[in-house]
Amino acid sequence: MMALLHSEWERLWKRKIAWMFLIAIPLIILATAKYYTGHNLTVPSESPEYTTAENFPVMAMIEQLIVVFNVVALVLLTMSFTEEYRSGQLRLIMLRAYSSGQLFWAKWLAFALMMALFFLVYLLASLACGYIFFQSSSRQILFYYDHSIASGEMVLYTLRYYGVAYATIVGMASVFIGIGAAARSSTAAIGLGMGFLLCSLGYPLIFDMANRVLGLELPAMLRYLSLTEIQFSGIAVMMSSTDVIKAMHPGGWMACILALYMVVFTAAAHLIFTKSDRWI
């Protein structure tokens, strides 16, 4: 199994998109730093939107998680699952006495490890960039916090934020794997994946409008049925220190949503991928 995982790891790195994204990370962070440098001129230093050297890694992840990381995950998984099957490459691997189930988990784990590496490089690059472009501050003001925190606490907050952000990418990837396993072409997989992203982005707007216009008075936590909404504001809400938000147990609710996406779509993808007639 380790040999198969190593093989899948190498196959992913043969993809130009993997190297392009790795090389682009510093450029993405520089562009993000330039944006926040200008944004700092329009917001007071007491605002949680104000960027400092210490909170820049979190602000940089907030800015790029939904679009950049989700799209990279979609493209990589489409190439790994859909394109390789359609091109007949997987049939060659199946001749090596590996089961389709082993192949599925090797691909899944290789992708998860690659994304973990991307997150680590992104974190380290944003840390360096933060101290180059922004002023340091002894206290940090965060979204959904009722008090400022010390820079030492900010380190732990950043690590927790990146950990939860990575979990949301794994949840989103589970959906993309399900789509990729079922799609009949790479174009269909990309199209359906982008469609899911757009629906996920649109759901909170429709939910809020329906609640306001129709007076449904549905619980606010239902807007986090959307994975992109968890990525956008949900991570900060999970890590909130305010009593009002903590009373709604957002962490448990969103963890259950993520787990549901992972279990349902991964199980469906595994079932489709391992069908005996798929290789005939």
Short mmCIF file of C-alpha atoms in Angstrom, two decimals:
data_model
loop_
_atom_site.label_atom_id
_atom_site.label_comp_id
_atom_site.label_asym_id
_atom_site.label_seq_id
_atom_site.Cartn_x
_atom_site.Cartn_y
_atom_site.Cartn_z
CA MET A 1 0.00 0.00 0.00
CA MET A 2 2.89 2.39 0.75
CA ALA A 3 4.28 1.74 -2.72
CA LEU A 4 0.90 2.62 -4.22
CA LEU A 5 0.70 5.80 -2.11
CA HIS A 6 4.20 6.77 -3.23
CA SER A 7 3.19 6.16 -6.83
CA GLU A 8 0.09 8.35 -6.51
CA TRP A 9 2.14 11.05 -4.79
CA GLU A 10 4.55 11.10 -7.73
CA ARG A 11 1.67 11.11 -10.23
CA LEU A 12 0.20 14.21 -8.57
CA TRP A 13 3.54 16.01 -8.75
CA LYS A 14 3.73 15.27 -12.46
CA ARG A 15 0.76 17.59 -12.85
CA LYS A 16 1.77 21.08 -13.92
CA ILE A 17 -1.04 22.57 -11.84
CA ALA A 18 0.61 21.29 -8.64
CA TRP A 19 3.94 22.95 -9.44
CA MET A 20 2.25 26.08 -10.76
CA PHE A 21 0.32 26.54 -7.52
CA LEU A 22 3.36 25.85 -5.34
CA ILE A 23 5.42 28.41 -7.28
CA ALA A 24 2.51 30.88 -7.30
CA ILE A 25 2.02 30.85 -3.51
CA PRO A 26 4.56 33.67 -2.86
CA LEU A 27 3.03 35.71 -5.69
CA ILE A 28 -0.49 35.16 -4.33
CA ILE A 29 0.64 36.26 -0.87
CA LEU A 30 2.41 39.34 -2.25
CA ALA A 31 -0.75 40.34 -4.12
CA THR A 32 -2.79 39.78 -0.95
CA ALA A 33 -0.34 41.86 1.09
CA LYS A 34 -0.62 44.68 -1.44
CA TYR A 35 -4.41 44.57 -1.15
CA TYR A 36 -4.38 44.69 2.65
CA THR A 37 -1.78 47.48 2.68
CA GLY A 38 -4.26 49.63 0.79
CA HIS A 39 -7.17 48.38 2.88
CA ASN A 40 -5.42 49.45 6.08
CA LEU A 41 -5.65 53.06 4.89
CA THR A 42 -9.46 52.87 4.95
CA VAL A 43 -10.08 51.15 8.31
CA PRO A 44 -9.19 52.20 11.87
CA SER A 45 -6.44 50.32 13.69
CA GLU A 46 -9.02 49.18 16.27
CA SER A 47 -10.96 47.24 13.62
CA PRO A 48 -10.61 43.46 13.23
CA GLU A 49 -10.18 44.19 9.51
CA TYR A 50 -6.92 46.04 10.22
CA THR A 51 -3.96 43.90 9.21
CA THR A 52 -0.82 43.56 11.33
CA ALA A 53 2.28 41.43 10.97
CA GLU A 54 0.84 38.93 13.44
CA ASN A 55 -2.65 38.49 11.95
CA PHE A 56 -1.65 38.64 8.27
CA PRO A 57 -1.43 34.81 7.88
CA VAL A 58 -5.08 34.55 8.95
CA MET A 59 -6.18 37.49 6.81
CA ALA A 60 -4.32 36.02 3.83
CA MET A 61 -6.08 32.68 4.29
CA ILE A 62 -9.49 34.38 4.59
CA GLU A 63 -8.86 36.16 1.29
CA GLN A 64 -7.76 33.12 -0.74
CA LEU A 65 -9.35 30.02 0.83
CA ILE A 66 -12.66 30.03 -1.03
CA VAL A 67 -11.42 30.75 -4.54
CA VAL A 68 -7.78 29.67 -4.82
CA PHE A 69 -7.64 26.58 -2.59
CA ASN A 70 -11.05 25.26 -3.64
CA VAL A 71 -10.30 25.63 -7.35
CA VAL A 72 -6.87 24.00 -7.00
CA ALA A 73 -8.47 21.10 -5.13
CA LEU A 74 -11.15 20.73 -7.82
CA VAL A 75 -8.66 20.68 -10.68
CA LEU A 76 -6.25 18.26 -8.98
CA LEU A 77 -9.00 15.82 -8.04
CA THR A 78 -10.58 15.97 -11.49
CA MET A 79 -7.24 15.09 -13.06
CA SER A 80 -6.57 12.37 -10.51
CA PHE A 81 -9.95 10.65 -10.55
CA THR A 82 -11.84 11.55 -13.73
CA GLU A 83 -9.15 12.17 -16.33
CA GLU A 84 -7.01 9.17 -15.40
CA TYR A 85 -9.99 6.85 -15.63
CA ARG A 86 -11.18 8.27 -18.96
CA SER A 87 -7.69 8.11 -20.45
CA GLY A 88 -7.27 4.46 -19.42
CA GLN A 89 -4.32 5.14 -17.10
CA LEU A 90 -6.02 3.48 -14.13
CA ARG A 91 -6.37 0.20 -16.00
CA LEU A 92 -2.58 -0.05 -16.11
CA ILE A 93 -2.38 0.43 -12.34
CA MET A 94 -5.06 -2.21 -11.77
CA LEU A 95 -2.83 -4.74 -13.53
CA ARG A 96 -0.38 -4.52 -10.60
CA ALA A 97 -2.63 -6.57 -8.31
CA TYR A 98 -3.97 -3.59 -6.38
CA SER A 99 -7.67 -3.46 -5.63
CA SER A 100 -9.78 -0.53 -6.72
CA GLY A 101 -10.42 0.23 -3.04
CA GLN A 102 -6.68 0.49 -2.33
CA LEU A 103 -6.26 2.72 -5.36
CA PHE A 104 -9.09 5.00 -4.19
CA TRP A 105 -7.63 5.52 -0.70
CA ALA A 106 -4.11 5.97 -2.05
CA LYS A 107 -5.34 8.74 -4.34
CA TRP A 108 -7.34 10.34 -1.54
CA LEU A 109 -4.42 10.24 0.92
CA ALA A 110 -1.90 11.53 -1.63
CA PHE A 111 -4.17 14.48 -2.36
CA ALA A 112 -4.69 15.18 1.36
CA LEU A 113 -0.92 15.17 1.95
CA MET A 114 -0.33 17.49 -0.99
CA MET A 115 -2.90 19.99 0.28
CA ALA A 116 -1.34 19.82 3.76
CA LEU A 117 2.00 20.73 2.18
CA PHE A 118 0.39 23.65 0.34
CA PHE A 119 -1.12 24.91 3.61
CA LEU A 120 2.24 24.66 5.37
CA VAL A 121 4.08 26.56 2.61
CA TYR A 122 1.31 29.16 2.53
CA LEU A 123 1.53 29.64 6.30
CA LEU A 124 5.32 30.02 6.33
CA ALA A 125 5.33 32.38 3.34
CA SER A 126 2.56 34.54 4.83
CA LEU A 127 4.38 34.72 8.17
CA ALA A 128 7.50 36.06 6.44
CA CYS A 129 5.50 38.43 4.26
CA GLY A 130 3.54 39.75 7.24
CA TYR A 131 6.64 40.99 9.04
CA ILE A 132 8.00 42.54 5.84
CA PHE A 133 4.92 44.55 4.83
CA PHE A 134 3.02 45.24 8.06
CA GLN A 135 3.71 46.76 11.43
CA SER A 136 3.87 44.54 14.48
CA SER A 137 1.39 44.96 17.31
CA SER A 138 1.41 43.64 20.87
CA ARG A 139 -2.38 43.13 20.85
CA GLN A 140 -4.59 41.65 18.13
CA ILE A 141 -8.27 42.40 17.52
CA LEU A 142 -10.14 39.46 16.01
CA PHE A 143 -13.51 38.89 14.41
CA TYR A 144 -16.21 37.70 16.87
CA TYR A 145 -13.96 38.36 19.88
CA ASP A 146 -15.05 40.58 22.75
CA HIS A 147 -11.45 41.33 23.76
CA SER A 148 -8.05 41.72 22.16
CA ILE A 149 -5.45 38.98 22.50
CA ALA A 150 -1.69 38.98 22.94
CA SER A 151 0.65 38.10 20.09
CA GLY A 152 1.51 34.79 21.77
CA GLU A 153 -2.16 33.81 21.74
CA MET A 154 -2.32 34.87 18.10
CA VAL A 155 0.15 32.12 17.22
CA LEU A 156 -2.18 29.47 18.64
CA TYR A 157 -5.19 31.13 17.00
CA THR A 158 -3.42 31.07 13.62
CA LEU A 159 -2.53 27.38 13.92
CA ARG A 160 -6.11 26.53 14.90
CA TYR A 161 -7.47 28.64 12.04
CA TYR A 162 -5.28 26.89 9.48
CA GLY A 163 -6.23 23.50 10.92
CA VAL A 164 -9.96 24.18 10.58
CA ALA A 165 -9.43 25.73 7.13
CA TYR A 166 -7.66 22.54 6.06
CA ALA A 167 -10.60 20.50 7.39
CA THR A 168 -12.99 22.56 5.24
CA ILE A 169 -10.86 21.82 2.17
CA VAL A 170 -11.02 18.12 3.00
CA GLY A 171 -14.80 18.45 3.25
CA MET A 172 -14.99 20.29 -0.06
CA ALA A 173 -12.64 17.75 -1.63
CA SER A 174 -14.99 14.95 -0.59
CA VAL A 175 -17.69 16.58 -2.70
CA PHE A 176 -15.30 17.02 -5.63
CA ILE A 177 -14.21 13.37 -5.38
CA GLY A 178 -17.83 12.26 -5.49
CA ILE A 179 -18.40 14.43 -8.55
CA GLY A 180 -15.17 13.27 -10.16
CA ALA A 181 -15.95 9.60 -9.63
CA ALA A 182 -19.42 9.96 -11.13
CA ALA A 183 -18.64 12.36 -13.97
CA ARG A 184 -18.28 10.97 -17.49
CA SER A 185 -15.65 13.53 -18.53
CA SER A 186 -13.19 16.00 -17.03
CA THR A 187 -15.20 18.88 -18.46
CA ALA A 188 -18.33 17.63 -16.72
CA ALA A 189 -16.43 17.18 -13.44
CA ILE A 190 -15.04 20.72 -13.56
CA GLY A 191 -18.41 22.15 -14.55
CA LEU A 192 -20.33 20.32 -11.82
CA GLY A 193 -17.68 21.20 -9.25
CA MET A 194 -17.86 24.89 -10.14
CA GLY A 195 -21.64 24.61 -10.06
CA PHE A 196 -21.49 23.24 -6.53
CA LEU A 197 -19.20 26.11 -5.49
CA LEU A 198 -21.59 28.68 -6.94
CA CYS A 199 -24.59 27.04 -5.23
CA SER A 200 -22.68 26.96 -1.97
CA LEU A 201 -21.84 30.65 -2.35
CA GLY A 202 -25.41 31.57 -3.26
CA TYR A 203 -27.18 29.59 -0.53
CA PRO A 204 -26.43 32.01 2.38
CA LEU A 205 -27.76 34.95 0.35
CA ILE A 206 -30.97 33.09 -0.50
CA PHE A 207 -31.30 31.90 3.11
CA ASP A 208 -30.93 35.41 4.53
CA MET A 209 -33.34 36.87 1.98
CA ALA A 210 -35.97 34.20 2.63
CA ASN A 211 -35.62 34.68 6.38
CA ARG A 212 -36.00 38.45 6.08
CA VAL A 213 -38.67 38.71 3.38
CA LEU A 214 -40.81 35.70 4.32
CA GLY A 215 -40.26 36.07 8.05
CA LEU A 216 -39.36 32.40 8.47
CA GLU A 217 -37.24 33.05 11.58
CA LEU A 218 -35.03 30.05 10.86
CA PRO A 219 -31.96 29.58 13.11
CA ALA A 220 -28.95 31.56 11.90
CA MET A 221 -26.75 28.46 12.14
CA LEU A 222 -28.58 26.95 9.15
CA ARG A 223 -26.65 29.30 6.85
CA TYR A 224 -23.61 27.16 7.64
CA LEU A 225 -25.03 24.26 5.68
CA SER A 226 -22.93 25.93 3.00
CA LEU A 227 -19.29 24.81 2.97
CA THR A 228 -18.11 28.11 1.50
CA GLU A 229 -19.92 30.02 4.25
CA ILE A 230 -18.06 27.92 6.82
CA GLN A 231 -14.86 28.88 5.03
CA PHE A 232 -15.79 32.56 4.80
CA SER A 233 -17.09 33.37 8.28
CA GLY A 234 -17.75 30.05 9.99
CA ILE A 235 -14.16 29.38 11.05
CA ALA A 236 -13.98 32.69 12.92
CA VAL A 237 -17.42 32.04 14.42
CA MET A 238 -16.28 28.60 15.64
CA MET A 239 -13.33 30.23 17.39
CA SER A 240 -15.34 33.12 18.84
CA SER A 241 -14.91 34.12 22.48
CA THR A 242 -18.28 35.88 22.87
CA ASP A 243 -20.80 34.19 25.16
CA VAL A 244 -23.75 34.78 22.80
CA ILE A 245 -22.08 32.93 19.93
CA LYS A 246 -20.60 30.21 22.13
CA ALA A 247 -24.10 29.48 23.48
CA MET A 248 -25.15 28.42 19.96
CA HIS A 249 -22.38 25.77 19.91
CA PRO A 250 -21.22 26.71 16.41
CA GLY A 251 -18.15 24.47 16.57
CA GLY A 252 -20.16 21.30 17.14
CA TRP A 253 -22.75 22.24 14.53
CA MET A 254 -20.23 23.02 11.79
CA ALA A 255 -18.10 19.99 12.67
CA CYS A 256 -21.19 17.81 12.14
CA ILE A 257 -21.89 19.50 8.79
CA LEU A 258 -18.31 18.90 7.63
CA ALA A 259 -18.40 15.30 8.83
CA LEU A 260 -21.70 14.72 7.01
CA TYR A 261 -20.30 16.02 3.72
CA MET A 262 -17.15 13.91 4.13
CA VAL A 263 -18.95 10.68 5.00
CA VAL A 264 -21.76 10.92 2.44
CA PHE A 265 -19.71 12.02 -0.57
CA THR A 266 -16.63 9.91 0.21
CA ALA A 267 -18.80 6.82 0.69
CA ALA A 268 -20.65 7.52 -2.57
CA ALA A 269 -17.37 8.11 -4.42
CA HIS A 270 -15.87 4.91 -3.01
CA LEU A 271 -18.94 2.93 -4.04
CA ILE A 272 -18.84 4.30 -7.59
CA PHE A 273 -15.07 3.98 -7.91
CA THR A 274 -14.96 0.36 -6.76
CA LYS A 275 -17.84 -0.96 -8.86
CA SER A 276 -16.60 -4.10 -10.52
CA ASP A 277 -18.06 -3.19 -13.93
CA ARG A 278 -16.34 0.20 -13.96
CA TRP A 279 -13.14 -1.33 -15.29
CA ILE A 280 -14.71 -3.41 -18.05
#
